[in-house]
């Protein structure tokens, strides 16, 4: 599958873009960058002008409501939403064009395994809402591997290439960085990612521990079919299982390392505590859980960033964003029974090495660090 439009850091399952499709995807990426870097700062200025006395944690909701009376804000927010819809539309058409070929290629991937549950009922928050406007949502079982292919290609465009380009593996490498920094003794024999999506974070972790048996759990059948094929074509033998991270279909103490990456903000306030507790149940004594999230805490955001989080909720179908960035992970992890709880910001890692990796109390910003809560099951 080589073409001038196939990026160098890629894999065989990634849908290719034709000349015109690539032009559309680059247009959407540049539109998003322009909206974010040139137009969004003007919205922050407008918010401050509307209510000069407003501060974060104070009148963020009122200022957000007042912004809606401003045509400039409505234009920006509407265009932001339209850019997201346009992105999925472009990527879906490109995936649909090559869907049959991708299904055939998926059949050739034999490493690892795929366990789908025809009776699986996904959690209501993933059925009712299509997070970040992805058509059909995560739980949608599009034919074959199409939904997964759309999520993979669309996810890389959505991240504007800043999370490891088309491999989109920056989060997984940062989980490894955290493991190497805080738990250098752990040599996991069994690894599980809760909410693995198409496996972009799981593959680098599996590759770092090739002797381990590695599992990925998620809700969507099409996504998991794609994840299995994608990992297999990358040489990673991973077992993908359909299930709910709140009630994972594995016995107690089954894993040495359980992690999640950008899962919590796509669940619900109630689910976050349940998933943290579930991750402890799944660990053997001595095992470690690492949960990585977006690199911000709601309370410490400035006024505009808090309003921006509300824009994510209302214009990008991200209803749990605020809950996930406000949850008290330290208390929740301790309540779940974890020891050695660590909560803070892990430097984004691109080539994680044992003994390296900065972890501390300050976020360095988006794509430079990630929020992480981790802990050990001491039995
Ligand atoms: C933003 S994606 C991140 C995917 C992957 N962890 C990564 O880093 O690329 C969030 C994933 O969480 C999954 N998810 C959300 N709630 C879940 C639940 N209750 N059980 C299993 N997976 C869930 C979604 O289906 C989606 O694939």
mmCIF file of C-alpha atoms and ligand atoms in Angstrom:
data_model
loop_
_atom_site.group_PDB
_atom_site.id
_atom_site.type_symbol
_atom_site.label_atom_id
_atom_site.label_comp_id
_atom_site.label_asym_id
_atom_site.label_seq_id
_atom_site.Cartn_x
_atom_site.Cartn_y
_atom_site.Cartn_z
ATOM 1 C CA UNK A 1 0.000 0.000 0.000
ATOM 2 C CA UNK A 2 2.487 2.651 -1.019
ATOM 3 C CA UNK A 3 1.582 6.021 -2.421
ATOM 4 C CA UNK A 4 2.959 9.549 -2.164
ATOM 5 C CA UNK A 5 0.150 10.196 0.327
ATOM 6 C CA UNK A 6 1.023 7.329 2.642
ATOM 7 C CA UNK A 7 2.976 8.840 5.524
ATOM 8 C CA UNK A 8 6.312 7.238 6.442
ATOM 9 C CA UNK A 9 5.380 6.504 10.065
ATOM 10 C CA UNK A 10 2.353 4.413 9.401
ATOM 11 C CA UNK A 11 1.067 0.841 9.200
ATOM 12 C CA UNK A 12 -0.672 -1.261 6.545
ATOM 13 C CA UNK A 13 -4.216 -0.925 7.949
ATOM 14 C CA UNK A 14 -4.255 2.883 7.932
ATOM 15 C CA UNK A 15 -6.715 4.056 5.257
ATOM 16 C CA UNK A 16 -4.871 5.886 2.515
ATOM 17 C CA UNK A 17 -6.066 9.226 1.253
ATOM 18 C CA UNK A 18 -6.301 9.889 -2.484
ATOM 19 C CA UNK A 19 -5.005 13.229 -3.759
ATOM 20 C CA UNK A 20 -8.379 14.917 -3.307
ATOM 21 C CA UNK A 21 -9.073 13.277 0.037
ATOM 22 C CA UNK A 22 -5.675 14.352 1.334
ATOM 23 C CA UNK A 23 -6.343 17.910 0.137
ATOM 24 C CA UNK A 24 -9.632 17.859 2.093
ATOM 25 C CA UNK A 25 -8.016 16.418 5.214
ATOM 26 C CA UNK A 26 -5.209 18.995 5.102
ATOM 27 C CA UNK A 27 -7.805 21.726 4.617
ATOM 28 C CA UNK A 28 -9.694 20.566 7.745
ATOM 29 C CA UNK A 29 -6.460 20.312 9.721
ATOM 30 C CA UNK A 30 -5.443 23.853 8.700
ATOM 31 C CA UNK A 31 -8.959 25.180 9.374
ATOM 32 C CA UNK A 32 -8.794 23.706 12.866
ATOM 33 C CA UNK A 33 -5.333 25.168 13.461
ATOM 34 C CA UNK A 34 -6.460 28.585 12.271
ATOM 35 C CA UNK A 35 -9.604 28.496 14.421
ATOM 36 C CA UNK A 36 -7.558 27.447 17.439
ATOM 37 C CA UNK A 37 -4.563 29.743 17.099
ATOM 38 C CA UNK A 38 -5.994 32.895 15.459
ATOM 39 C CA UNK A 39 -9.697 33.076 16.255
ATOM 40 C CA UNK A 40 -10.001 31.375 19.618
ATOM 41 C CA UNK A 41 -7.778 33.906 21.466
ATOM 42 C CA UNK A 42 -10.206 36.633 20.347
ATOM 43 C CA UNK A 43 -13.010 34.742 22.130
ATOM 44 C CA UNK A 44 -10.980 34.820 25.340
ATOM 45 C CA UNK A 45 -10.559 38.586 24.953
ATOM 46 C CA UNK A 46 -14.285 38.956 24.313
ATOM 47 C CA UNK A 47 -15.103 36.955 27.473
ATOM 48 C CA UNK A 48 -12.863 39.204 29.557
ATOM 49 C CA UNK A 49 -14.428 42.354 28.045
ATOM 50 C CA UNK A 50 -17.969 41.104 28.722
ATOM 51 C CA UNK A 51 -17.256 40.549 32.394
ATOM 52 C CA UNK A 52 -13.929 42.092 33.458
ATOM 53 C CA UNK A 53 -14.488 40.978 37.063
ATOM 54 C CA UNK A 54 -15.099 37.331 36.272
ATOM 55 C CA UNK A 55 -12.471 34.873 37.416
ATOM 56 C CA UNK A 56 -12.048 31.162 37.009
ATOM 57 C CA UNK A 57 -14.151 29.023 39.384
ATOM 58 C CA UNK A 58 -16.426 32.050 39.760
ATOM 59 C CA UNK A 59 -18.524 33.246 36.828
ATOM 60 C CA UNK A 60 -17.302 30.852 34.146
ATOM 61 C CA UNK A 61 -20.804 29.481 33.476
ATOM 62 C CA UNK A 62 -22.418 32.955 33.421
ATOM 63 C CA UNK A 63 -19.743 34.343 31.098
ATOM 64 C CA UNK A 64 -20.194 31.335 28.811
ATOM 65 C CA UNK A 65 -23.948 32.043 28.693
ATOM 66 C CA UNK A 66 -23.345 35.724 27.904
ATOM 67 C CA UNK A 67 -20.924 34.863 25.116
ATOM 68 C CA UNK A 68 -23.820 33.236 23.286
ATOM 69 C CA UNK A 69 -25.340 36.693 22.781
ATOM 70 C CA UNK A 70 -22.257 37.691 20.766
ATOM 71 C CA UNK A 71 -22.279 37.025 16.991
ATOM 72 C CA UNK A 72 -18.476 36.710 16.980
ATOM 73 C CA UNK A 73 -18.618 33.898 19.533
ATOM 74 C CA UNK A 74 -21.498 32.150 17.780
ATOM 75 C CA UNK A 75 -19.575 32.273 14.480
ATOM 76 C CA UNK A 76 -16.444 30.783 16.037
ATOM 77 C CA UNK A 77 -18.279 28.088 18.003
ATOM 78 C CA UNK A 78 -20.415 27.165 14.983
ATOM 79 C CA UNK A 79 -17.365 26.958 12.708
ATOM 80 C CA UNK A 80 -15.540 24.881 15.333
ATOM 81 C CA UNK A 81 -18.407 22.397 15.299
ATOM 82 C CA UNK A 82 -18.627 22.454 11.500
ATOM 83 C CA UNK A 83 -14.878 21.737 11.224
ATOM 84 C CA UNK A 84 -15.345 18.633 13.344
ATOM 85 C CA UNK A 85 -18.328 17.425 11.287
ATOM 86 C CA UNK A 86 -16.398 18.127 8.068
ATOM 87 C CA UNK A 87 -13.423 16.143 9.347
ATOM 88 C CA UNK A 88 -15.471 13.017 10.061
ATOM 89 C CA UNK A 89 -17.367 13.397 6.805
ATOM 90 C CA UNK A 90 -14.144 13.567 4.771
ATOM 91 C CA UNK A 91 -12.535 10.663 6.591
ATOM 92 C CA UNK A 92 -15.664 8.489 6.431
ATOM 93 C CA UNK A 93 -15.960 8.882 2.648
ATOM 94 C CA UNK A 94 -12.308 7.990 2.237
ATOM 95 C CA UNK A 95 -12.699 4.919 4.476
ATOM 96 C CA UNK A 96 -15.899 3.813 2.750
ATOM 97 C CA UNK A 97 -14.153 3.936 -0.655
ATOM 98 C CA UNK A 98 -11.527 1.418 0.517
ATOM 99 C CA UNK A 99 -13.628 -0.436 3.129
ATOM 100 C CA UNK A 100 -13.735 -3.777 1.265
ATOM 101 C CA UNK A 101 -9.950 -3.754 0.716
ATOM 102 C CA UNK A 102 -9.385 -2.993 4.399
ATOM 103 C CA UNK A 103 -11.707 -5.847 5.384
ATOM 104 C CA UNK A 104 -9.699 -8.224 3.179
ATOM 105 C CA UNK A 105 -6.409 -6.995 4.628
ATOM 106 C CA UNK A 106 -7.834 -7.432 8.142
ATOM 107 C CA UNK A 107 -8.460 -11.129 7.426
ATOM 108 C CA UNK A 108 -4.726 -11.592 6.858
ATOM 109 C CA UNK A 109 -3.824 -10.527 10.407
ATOM 110 C CA UNK A 110 -3.493 -13.620 12.562
ATOM 111 C CA UNK A 111 -1.450 -12.535 15.601
ATOM 112 C CA UNK A 112 -3.247 -12.258 18.959
ATOM 113 C CA UNK A 113 -7.000 -12.823 19.118
ATOM 114 C CA UNK A 114 -10.380 -11.133 18.932
ATOM 115 C CA UNK A 115 -13.262 -11.958 21.308
ATOM 116 C CA UNK A 116 -16.548 -10.250 20.503
ATOM 117 C CA UNK A 117 -19.696 -10.602 22.605
ATOM 118 C CA UNK A 118 -22.863 -10.589 20.463
ATOM 119 C CA UNK A 119 -24.965 -9.930 23.600
ATOM 120 C CA UNK A 120 -22.839 -7.028 24.802
ATOM 121 C CA UNK A 121 -24.805 -3.978 25.974
ATOM 122 C CA UNK A 122 -22.621 -0.845 25.921
ATOM 123 C CA UNK A 123 -22.975 1.755 28.690
ATOM 124 C CA UNK A 124 -25.749 4.289 28.076
ATOM 125 C CA UNK A 125 -23.334 7.235 27.974
ATOM 126 C CA UNK A 126 -21.734 5.786 24.833
ATOM 127 C CA UNK A 127 -25.039 4.952 23.156
ATOM 128 C CA UNK A 128 -26.825 8.225 23.880
ATOM 129 C CA UNK A 129 -23.898 10.453 22.941
ATOM 130 C CA UNK A 130 -21.488 10.247 20.029
ATOM 131 C CA UNK A 131 -18.346 11.550 21.659
ATOM 132 C CA UNK A 132 -16.544 14.297 19.711
ATOM 133 C CA UNK A 133 -19.221 13.863 17.027
ATOM 134 C CA UNK A 134 -17.699 10.699 15.594
ATOM 135 C CA UNK A 135 -20.504 9.313 13.401
ATOM 136 C CA UNK A 136 -22.181 6.350 15.065
ATOM 137 C CA UNK A 137 -20.113 6.740 18.232
ATOM 138 C CA UNK A 138 -17.704 4.241 19.750
ATOM 139 C CA UNK A 139 -20.266 1.494 20.291
ATOM 140 C CA UNK A 140 -21.477 1.474 16.675
ATOM 141 C CA UNK A 141 -20.857 -1.817 14.867
ATOM 142 C CA UNK A 142 -20.220 -0.618 11.325
ATOM 143 C CA UNK A 143 -19.594 -3.461 8.849
ATOM 144 C CA UNK A 144 -16.145 -5.056 9.119
ATOM 145 C CA UNK A 145 -13.381 -2.702 10.192
ATOM 146 C CA UNK A 146 -14.798 0.594 8.854
ATOM 147 C CA UNK A 147 -15.599 2.270 12.173
ATOM 148 C CA UNK A 148 -12.145 1.477 13.490
ATOM 149 C CA UNK A 149 -10.493 2.733 10.302
ATOM 150 C CA UNK A 150 -12.409 6.004 10.588
ATOM 151 C CA UNK A 151 -11.420 6.379 14.237
ATOM 152 C CA UNK A 152 -7.738 5.723 13.452
ATOM 153 C CA UNK A 153 -7.376 8.082 10.508
ATOM 154 C CA UNK A 154 -9.770 10.678 11.950
ATOM 155 C CA UNK A 155 -8.052 10.542 15.333
ATOM 156 C CA UNK A 156 -4.681 11.410 13.821
ATOM 157 C CA UNK A 157 -6.160 14.334 11.856
ATOM 158 C CA UNK A 158 -8.078 15.453 14.982
ATOM 159 C CA UNK A 159 -4.846 15.487 17.020
ATOM 160 C CA UNK A 160 -3.365 17.607 14.196
ATOM 161 C CA UNK A 161 -0.530 15.095 14.060
ATOM 162 C CA UNK A 162 0.765 16.192 17.483
ATOM 163 C CA UNK A 163 0.314 12.855 19.284
ATOM 164 C CA UNK A 164 2.792 10.824 17.270
ATOM 165 C CA UNK A 165 1.571 11.562 13.737
ATOM 166 C CA UNK A 166 -0.370 8.766 12.081
ATOM 167 C CA UNK A 167 0.703 6.271 14.744
ATOM 168 C CA UNK A 168 -1.006 8.441 17.386
ATOM 169 C CA UNK A 169 1.045 6.630 20.013
ATOM 170 C CA UNK A 170 2.138 9.516 22.260
ATOM 171 C CA UNK A 171 -0.250 8.566 25.078
ATOM 172 C CA UNK A 172 0.937 4.946 25.201
ATOM 173 C CA UNK A 173 4.577 6.014 25.204
ATOM 174 C CA UNK A 174 3.800 8.423 28.058
ATOM 175 C CA UNK A 175 2.215 5.575 30.053
ATOM 176 C CA UNK A 176 5.506 3.715 29.529
ATOM 177 C CA UNK A 177 7.446 6.814 30.601
ATOM 178 C CA UNK A 178 5.422 6.904 33.822
ATOM 179 C CA UNK A 179 5.965 3.194 34.422
ATOM 180 C CA UNK A 180 9.713 3.540 33.926
ATOM 181 C CA UNK A 181 9.848 6.638 36.150
ATOM 182 C CA UNK A 182 7.787 5.416 39.122
ATOM 183 C CA UNK A 183 7.670 1.611 38.926
ATOM 184 C CA UNK A 184 11.025 0.630 37.362
ATOM 185 C CA UNK A 185 10.918 -2.773 39.075
ATOM 186 C CA UNK A 186 7.709 -3.905 37.352
ATOM 187 C CA UNK A 187 8.195 -6.504 34.631
ATOM 188 C CA UNK A 188 4.577 -7.186 33.668
ATOM 189 C CA UNK A 189 3.682 -10.639 32.410
ATOM 190 C CA UNK A 190 0.021 -9.761 31.799
ATOM 191 C CA UNK A 191 -1.067 -6.301 30.645
ATOM 192 C CA UNK A 192 -4.564 -4.854 30.091
ATOM 193 C CA UNK A 193 -5.669 -1.552 28.628
ATOM 194 C CA UNK A 194 -9.201 -0.481 29.556
ATOM 195 C CA UNK A 195 -10.805 1.527 26.732
ATOM 196 C CA UNK A 196 -8.127 0.638 24.173
ATOM 197 C CA UNK A 197 -9.937 2.040 21.107
ATOM 198 C CA UNK A 198 -8.046 1.017 17.970
ATOM 199 C CA UNK A 199 -4.957 0.194 20.033
ATOM 200 C CA UNK A 200 -2.868 3.288 19.302
ATOM 201 C CA UNK A 201 -1.685 3.490 22.932
ATOM 202 C CA UNK A 202 -1.613 -0.261 23.515
ATOM 203 C CA UNK A 203 0.714 -1.246 20.665
ATOM 204 C CA UNK A 204 3.777 0.642 22.014
ATOM 205 C CA UNK A 205 3.200 -0.835 25.482
ATOM 206 C CA UNK A 206 2.900 -4.358 24.021
ATOM 207 C CA UNK A 207 6.055 -3.768 21.967
ATOM 208 C CA UNK A 208 7.959 -2.659 25.078
ATOM 209 C CA UNK A 209 7.106 -5.975 26.787
ATOM 210 C CA UNK A 210 7.104 -8.535 23.962
ATOM 211 C CA UNK A 211 7.177 -11.470 26.398
ATOM 212 C CA UNK A 212 3.990 -10.311 28.132
ATOM 213 C CA UNK A 213 0.458 -11.418 27.279
ATOM 214 C CA UNK A 214 -1.343 -8.207 26.379
ATOM 215 C CA UNK A 215 -5.088 -7.488 26.303
ATOM 216 C CA UNK A 216 -7.190 -4.561 25.137
ATOM 217 C CA UNK A 217 -10.815 -4.038 26.209
ATOM 218 C CA UNK A 218 -13.311 -1.761 24.492
ATOM 219 C CA UNK A 219 -16.985 -1.533 23.562
ATOM 220 C CA UNK A 220 -17.190 -1.347 19.772
ATOM 221 C CA UNK A 221 -17.009 -4.485 17.612
ATOM 222 C CA UNK A 222 -15.881 -2.738 14.422
ATOM 223 C CA UNK A 223 -13.279 -0.788 16.356
ATOM 224 C CA UNK A 224 -11.937 -4.002 17.909
ATOM 225 C CA UNK A 225 -11.839 -5.879 14.592
ATOM 226 C CA UNK A 226 -9.756 -3.036 13.213
ATOM 227 C CA UNK A 227 -7.575 -2.843 16.364
ATOM 228 C CA UNK A 228 -6.805 -6.566 16.098
ATOM 229 C CA UNK A 229 -5.855 -6.285 12.425
ATOM 230 C CA UNK A 230 -3.879 -3.088 12.969
ATOM 231 C CA UNK A 231 -1.829 -4.567 15.829
ATOM 232 C CA UNK A 232 -1.263 -7.804 13.920
ATOM 233 C CA UNK A 233 0.043 -5.972 10.854
ATOM 234 C CA UNK A 234 2.390 -4.063 13.189
ATOM 235 C CA UNK A 235 3.745 -7.350 14.560
ATOM 236 C CA UNK A 236 2.069 -7.031 17.972
ATOM 237 C CA UNK A 237 0.200 -10.107 19.286
ATOM 238 C CA UNK A 238 -2.606 -8.518 21.314
ATOM 239 C CA UNK A 239 -5.855 -10.080 22.543
ATOM 240 C CA UNK A 240 -8.783 -7.728 21.975
ATOM 241 C CA UNK A 241 -11.965 -8.274 24.000
ATOM 242 C CA UNK A 242 -15.349 -6.564 23.812
ATOM 243 C CA UNK A 243 -16.584 -5.453 27.229
ATOM 244 C CA UNK A 244 -17.262 -2.638 29.662
ATOM 245 C CA UNK A 245 -14.341 -1.179 31.634
ATOM 246 C CA UNK A 246 -16.674 -0.773 34.603
ATOM 247 C CA UNK A 247 -17.218 -4.548 34.753
ATOM 248 C CA UNK A 248 -14.356 -6.095 32.829
ATOM 249 C CA UNK A 249 -14.798 -9.777 31.899
ATOM 250 C CA UNK A 250 -11.636 -10.985 33.672
ATOM 251 C CA UNK A 251 -11.155 -12.611 37.093
ATOM 252 C CA UNK A 252 -9.708 -10.854 40.139
ATOM 253 C CA UNK A 253 -5.932 -10.456 40.194
ATOM 254 C CA UNK A 254 -5.479 -11.387 36.535
ATOM 255 C CA UNK A 255 -2.963 -8.679 35.518
ATOM 256 C CA UNK A 256 0.338 -7.096 36.552
ATOM 257 C CA UNK A 257 -0.323 -3.827 34.734
ATOM 258 C CA UNK A 258 -3.716 -2.257 34.023
ATOM 259 C CA UNK A 259 -3.816 1.116 32.331
ATOM 260 C CA UNK A 260 -6.141 3.523 30.557
ATOM 261 C CA UNK A 261 -5.388 6.432 28.249
ATOM 262 C CA UNK A 262 -7.907 9.236 27.643
ATOM 263 C CA UNK A 263 -10.731 6.956 28.780
ATOM 264 C CA UNK A 264 -12.194 8.767 31.795
ATOM 265 C CA UNK A 265 -13.248 11.977 30.045
ATOM 266 C CA UNK A 266 -15.384 9.907 27.674
ATOM 267 C CA UNK A 267 -17.351 8.092 30.396
ATOM 268 C CA UNK A 268 -19.368 9.704 33.201
ATOM 269 C CA UNK A 269 -18.818 11.112 36.695
ATOM 270 C CA UNK A 270 -20.068 7.858 38.243
ATOM 271 C CA UNK A 271 -18.091 5.599 35.915
ATOM 272 C CA UNK A 272 -14.711 7.155 36.779
ATOM 273 C CA UNK A 273 -14.677 5.852 40.387
ATOM 274 C CA UNK A 274 -16.025 2.484 39.265
ATOM 275 C CA UNK A 275 -13.314 2.068 36.592
ATOM 276 C CA UNK A 276 -10.559 2.994 39.061
ATOM 277 C CA UNK A 277 -11.925 0.387 41.507
ATOM 278 C CA UNK A 278 -12.214 -2.147 38.692
ATOM 279 C CA UNK A 279 -8.577 -1.592 37.747
ATOM 280 C CA UNK A 280 -7.555 -2.513 41.298
ATOM 281 C CA UNK A 281 -9.739 -5.611 41.324
ATOM 282 C CA UNK A 282 -7.987 -6.808 38.178
ATOM 283 C CA UNK A 283 -4.460 -6.500 39.636
ATOM 284 C CA UNK A 284 -2.490 -9.198 41.391
ATOM 285 C CA UNK A 285 -0.673 -8.098 44.583
ATOM 286 C CA UNK A 286 2.287 -5.959 43.522
ATOM 287 C CA UNK A 287 0.575 -4.972 40.288
ATOM 288 C CA UNK A 288 0.281 -1.383 39.078
ATOM 289 C CA UNK A 289 -2.530 0.700 37.579
ATOM 290 C CA UNK A 290 -1.788 3.798 35.486
ATOM 291 C CA UNK A 291 -4.587 6.084 34.321
ATOM 292 C CA UNK A 292 -3.659 8.854 31.884
ATOM 293 C CA UNK A 293 -5.940 11.778 31.093
ATOM 294 C CA UNK A 294 -5.987 15.177 29.411
ATOM 295 C CA UNK A 295 -3.368 17.436 31.011
ATOM 296 C CA UNK A 296 -5.594 19.861 32.865
ATOM 297 C CA UNK A 297 -7.385 20.189 36.193
ATOM 298 C CA UNK A 298 -10.615 22.185 35.885
ATOM 299 C CA UNK A 299 -10.128 24.218 39.083
ATOM 300 C CA UNK A 300 -6.729 25.509 38.030
ATOM 301 C CA UNK A 301 -7.725 26.477 34.503
ATOM 302 C CA UNK A 302 -7.995 30.169 33.695
ATOM 303 C CA UNK A 303 -11.399 31.659 32.899
ATOM 304 C CA UNK A 304 -11.214 31.127 29.136
ATOM 305 C CA UNK A 305 -9.961 27.539 29.470
ATOM 306 C CA UNK A 306 -12.907 26.741 31.742
ATOM 307 C CA UNK A 307 -15.270 28.234 29.175
ATOM 308 C CA UNK A 308 -13.421 26.251 26.495
ATOM 309 C CA UNK A 309 -14.177 23.056 28.450
ATOM 310 C CA UNK A 310 -17.856 23.990 28.283
ATOM 311 C CA UNK A 311 -17.524 24.501 24.539
ATOM 312 C CA UNK A 312 -16.182 20.924 24.352
ATOM 313 C CA UNK A 313 -19.243 19.753 26.276
ATOM 314 C CA UNK A 314 -21.826 21.605 24.179
ATOM 315 C CA UNK A 315 -20.254 21.789 20.707
ATOM 316 C CA UNK A 316 -18.177 18.616 20.610
ATOM 317 C CA UNK A 317 -20.290 16.078 22.555
ATOM 318 C CA UNK A 318 -17.863 15.773 25.467
ATOM 319 C CA UNK A 319 -20.282 15.726 28.432
ATOM 320 C CA UNK A 320 -17.827 14.180 30.928
ATOM 321 C CA UNK A 321 -14.904 16.532 30.234
ATOM 322 C CA UNK A 322 -15.498 18.650 33.339
ATOM 323 C CA UNK A 323 -16.172 15.636 35.588
ATOM 324 C CA UNK A 324 -12.981 13.927 34.463
ATOM 325 C CA UNK A 325 -10.828 17.013 34.991
ATOM 326 C CA UNK A 326 -12.448 17.760 38.373
ATOM 327 C CA UNK A 327 -12.473 14.259 39.893
ATOM 328 C CA UNK A 328 -10.318 13.800 42.990
ATOM 329 C CA UNK A 329 -8.202 10.924 41.668
ATOM 330 C CA UNK A 330 -6.038 10.758 44.777
ATOM 331 C CA UNK A 331 -9.093 10.173 47.009
ATOM 332 C CA UNK A 332 -10.755 7.835 44.514
ATOM 333 C CA UNK A 333 -7.605 5.714 44.117
ATOM 334 C CA UNK A 334 -7.163 5.452 47.884
ATOM 335 C CA UNK A 335 -10.867 4.632 48.324
ATOM 336 C CA UNK A 336 -10.395 1.879 45.746
ATOM 337 C CA UNK A 337 -7.657 0.405 47.973
ATOM 338 C CA UNK A 338 -4.523 1.462 46.080
ATOM 339 C CA UNK A 339 -1.213 2.085 47.857
ATOM 340 C CA UNK A 340 1.662 4.310 46.704
ATOM 341 C CA UNK A 341 -0.835 6.592 44.939
ATOM 342 C CA UNK A 342 0.787 9.181 42.677
ATOM 343 C CA UNK A 343 -1.191 11.964 41.011
ATOM 344 C CA UNK A 344 0.395 14.589 38.789
ATOM 345 C CA UNK A 345 1.668 15.357 35.311
ATOM 346 C CA UNK A 346 3.887 13.076 33.286
ATOM 347 C CA UNK A 347 6.091 14.538 30.558
ATOM 348 C CA UNK A 348 5.010 13.365 27.116
ATOM 349 C CA UNK A 349 7.457 10.662 26.030
ATOM 350 C CA UNK A 350 8.514 9.867 22.459
ATOM 351 C CA UNK A 351 11.272 7.328 23.127
ATOM 352 C CA UNK A 352 10.679 6.251 26.731
ATOM 353 C CA UNK A 353 13.647 4.688 28.502
ATOM 354 C CA UNK A 354 13.873 3.039 31.935
ATOM 355 C CA UNK A 355 15.148 5.556 34.474
ATOM 356 C CA UNK A 356 13.891 8.576 32.542
ATOM 357 C CA UNK A 357 10.646 10.530 32.391
ATOM 358 C CA UNK A 358 9.699 13.660 34.306
ATOM 359 C CA UNK A 359 6.733 13.483 36.676
ATOM 360 C CA UNK A 360 5.612 16.415 38.824
ATOM 361 C CA UNK A 361 2.853 18.697 40.020
ATOM 362 C CA UNK A 362 2.774 21.090 37.064
ATOM 363 C CA UNK A 363 1.292 20.549 33.630
ATOM 364 C CA UNK A 364 3.598 21.620 30.789
ATOM 365 C CA UNK A 365 0.581 21.944 28.508
ATOM 366 C CA UNK A 366 -1.256 19.976 25.871
ATOM 367 C CA UNK A 367 0.874 17.317 24.101
ATOM 368 C CA UNK A 368 3.852 18.223 26.316
ATOM 369 C CA UNK A 369 2.499 16.464 29.382
ATOM 370 C CA UNK A 370 -0.445 14.311 30.463
ATOM 371 C CA UNK A 371 -2.304 14.041 33.750
ATOM 372 C CA UNK A 372 -1.638 10.672 35.386
ATOM 373 C CA UNK A 373 -3.023 8.896 38.463
ATOM 374 C CA UNK A 374 -1.283 5.651 39.371
ATOM 375 C CA UNK A 375 -0.988 3.262 42.294
ATOM 376 C CA UNK A 376 0.048 -0.193 43.388
ATOM 377 C CA UNK A 377 -2.036 -3.103 44.642
ATOM 378 C CA UNK A 378 -0.165 -4.231 47.740
ATOM 379 C CA UNK A 379 -2.577 -7.026 48.589
HETATM 380 C C1 LIG B 1 -10.398 8.772 23.401
HETATM 381 S S1 LIG B 1 -10.577 7.068 23.138
HETATM 382 C C2 LIG B 1 -8.971 6.538 23.629
HETATM 383 C C3 LIG B 1 -8.612 5.218 23.040
HETATM 384 C C4 LIG B 1 -7.229 4.690 23.464
HETATM 385 N N1 LIG B 1 -7.151 4.526 24.868
HETATM 386 C C5 LIG B 1 -6.127 5.588 22.972
HETATM 387 O O1 LIG B 1 -5.385 6.127 23.797
HETATM 388 O O2 LIG B 1 -5.989 5.760 21.752
HETATM 389 C C6 LIG B 1 -11.608 6.517 24.475
HETATM 390 C C7 LIG B 1 -11.987 5.063 24.369
HETATM 391 O O3 LIG B 1 -12.642 4.666 25.566
HETATM 392 C C8 LIG B 1 -13.635 3.739 25.237
HETATM 393 N N2 LIG B 1 -14.602 3.627 26.349
HETATM 394 C C9 LIG B 1 -15.370 4.587 26.889
HETATM 395 N N3 LIG B 1 -16.121 4.083 27.892
HETATM 396 C C10 LIG B 1 -15.814 2.772 27.979
HETATM 397 C C11 LIG B 1 -16.246 1.712 28.824
HETATM 398 N N4 LIG B 1 -17.143 1.901 29.792
HETATM 399 N N5 LIG B 1 -15.730 0.492 28.630
HETATM 400 C C12 LIG B 1 -14.792 0.264 27.657
HETATM 401 N N6 LIG B 1 -14.337 1.241 26.842
HETATM 402 C C13 LIG B 1 -14.837 2.475 26.982
HETATM 403 C C14 LIG B 1 -14.225 4.290 23.965
HETATM 404 O O4 LIG B 1 -14.962 3.304 23.270
HETATM 405 C C15 LIG B 1 -12.963 4.756 23.247
HETATM 406 O O5 LIG B 1 -12.430 3.759 22.421
#
